[in-house]
Every structure is written in C-alpha cells, then in structure tokens.
Amino acid sequence: MDGGGGGRRPRAVFMAFGTRGDVFPIAALAAAFAQDQRQYGVVFITHSAHQSLSTHLADCNVRYMPVSSPPVLAAEQLESISCDSVQSNVEHDSFSQRKKTIQVEHRRECLSAVENVFGNDMSTHGDFIVINFFALEGWHLAELFQVKCIIAAPYFVPYSAPASFERQFKQSLPLLYKYFQEAPLNMDPVTNLPLWYMREESPLLLYGFSKEIVECPGYWPFSAHNQVSIRHLLFIVTAISFLMVDSFAFLVAIHHAGSGSTAAALFAGIPQISCPFLLDQFYWAERLHWLGVAPEPLGRQHLIPDTDNASSINSAADMLIGAIKSALSPEIKAQATRIANKLSSEATGLEKPSGS
C-alpha cells in the first residue's frame, strides 16, 4: 500500500468491536501490518475489556486505544454495570435506556479516538481505516475524515435486508426516511460528503476464508477479496486452548459455531458438534455439517432445555448423546482430518489481493 510522501508518516487505524472471536483476528492484521509496513503509524481501537491485547500490540509497534463500552451487553449484565460507568443520571433505567446511553458514549469515544489520530491534519494521503462489521462507526468516521476504508470480515455474512426493512424503517423513523428520499443523488444526506461509490475507489472488502471452507460466490462485489488465508486471519492471537496442546487430547469439540471456535476446530482436525445461538453462528453450523465434519446442528433447547422437568432434560441429553456418537463416526473423523490437512498447506502470509 502506498505510504505517501512528503516526510509525513501515514496513519492506519484498525477498529474492531465485539467479543474475542470478532476482535482478535483484526488485532492480528494490525500487528502483521505494523511489522510489514514500518513507515506507518498504526493504531488499534477496541473495547477496554480486551486490554490483554495491549502488550502484544505494543511489541508490534501498534498503539492500543481502548473505549469503555462492553464487548456485549445482555439484560442479565445490567446489574453489574454501574450508572457512573455509562454516565447515567437515572437510578433505575430500563435495559433499552441504558443500552442507548452506552451506545451514545461509545460513539463519542470512537470520534474522540479517531480525532486524536488524525487531528486537524488536512493531508490524508496513504491513511486508511480498517473495521470489522461490528465497528461500522469507523465507516462514517472514514467518510468524515476523508480517508480510505477497508472492511475486514473473519466470518461470512450471507444475509440481505428483509423485504419489510424499508416499510419498518419508514414507520420507525419517518423524518429520517423523508430526508434520505429527498437527498441529492451524489451526496451523503448525513455528512454532505460524496458517496463512497461516487469516489475514485470504493471500500475494499476482505474476507478471511479458505476456499476449502467457503466458495467465492459470483454476487460478491468486485472489491471483495478472500485472499487472506483462514490460518492467518482466524488463528493468530486467538486464544483457543486446544490449539496450544496436542489435538489428539480432544475427541470432539462442542461449541456455539462462532467463527473463532469453528476455525480452531477445523485447523485442529477434530470432529465438531455445533449449537448456534445467533448471527453468523447459524451459517457456520450449517457449513460444518455440509463439509461433513459435524452432524446436524443442535437446537438451543438441546443444551439449555426450555423447562427443568425430567422429560425435557432427558430429551436434551439423548440428543446430545446422539450427536456425540455421530460426530465420532469414522466418516466424520476422517473428513475432519482431510480438511485440516488441506488447511495446513495453505499460505500463512497476507497475500496481495488479486487485481489490486
């Protein structure tokens, strides 16, 4: 990537939010980029809960900039978050109110962090922002500061907007909907800046997959690349315990089909049992079954029975036992080994995207 000239050191901002499986692969990219492109000043913005990354990033000459928002917030966590931590003046906020307060503070901290990096420097040649799909704030900040944006996704997003999206959007935010409808065609109605697709270069989309695991569908945009090997993007820095020990110590991996767990078990070459709960986990669970390294995914009720009566618990136990027996079949064990062998032969570096 062109680092610019004129003696000014170009800046690269990597911004990733979510849990470890979402954040650590992007941290690995930031560290690798900083080591390879030493003329850049590299910054990594993420949750303060991922403080453990800071030492490793510092060793790789990456500046760690934390924001205070939690990686994930469930209703059960509400009591453990103090009002002071989210600057709330309401003693008994509802979950949705507290969540909105956290979101507002999160966006304010993101803006402050990026302002700290770019400041009032009008020269942005060579600068760019890399985000994951949970850090879409970075997309708009890239627009605001007029720098290039790259989206790095360590998991596949097969979803499109539902048919009812426009109708629901119009009902929920009628004034904003009207504003968008009346906005000039070649300008962003919020920032009054040129739209991305009107610029010379649209954002680059990087998918971190092996072609052994995910095909390259024809509908991907021309700016999409999946040249980053699954070994590099999904495994480096990811603290998956069974990667650190002999894989033969594990007969089968039972997990929620998150991208990090999925990749680690694929690389270890062990059979898997998946029980997806949300988002991309359903895609990966189906993909594992399709690849032949796992039986059909379990339903949530098979690990967490809906009721605590003996019948529900026994039924869930029977389903789990059946899944374990299926996963340990010679066919699935052999296929898991074959997939791992194919992955182990892939390149581990960050290859340059084809056509770039």
XYZ file of N, CA, C and O in Angstrom, residues 1 8 31 69 108 128 140 215 265 289 325:
44
model
N 0.846 -1.198 0.000
C 0.000 0.000 0.000
C 0.877 1.241 0.000
O 1.883 1.317 0.698
N 5.713 13.052 5.822
C 4.672 12.816 6.816
C 4.449 11.312 6.967
O 4.367 10.579 6.003
N -1.225 -6.075 13.830
C 0.146 -6.402 14.224
C 0.995 -6.782 13.013
O 2.145 -6.333 12.872
N -16.938 0.896 26.331
C -18.139 0.085 26.124
C -17.814 -1.397 26.257
O -16.727 -1.838 25.907
N -19.214 8.581 21.015
C -18.440 9.771 21.386
C -16.971 9.406 21.566
O -16.075 10.132 21.108
N -5.690 5.244 6.171
C -6.876 4.413 5.979
C -7.379 3.893 7.318
O -6.674 3.933 8.334
N -18.266 5.614 8.929
C -18.682 7.013 8.889
C -17.547 7.948 9.301
O -17.439 9.068 8.791
N -16.861 -20.988 -0.634
C -16.650 -20.665 -2.034
C -16.720 -19.148 -2.232
O -17.156 -18.403 -1.369
N -11.230 -25.454 15.528
C -11.514 -26.887 15.469
C -11.225 -27.459 14.079
O -10.758 -28.594 13.949
N -21.729 -28.890 8.953
C -22.471 -30.107 8.592
C -22.309 -30.395 7.103
O -22.117 -31.558 6.698
N -22.174 -39.430 19.334
C -21.939 -40.701 18.637
C -21.763 -40.472 17.139
O -20.901 -41.084 16.501
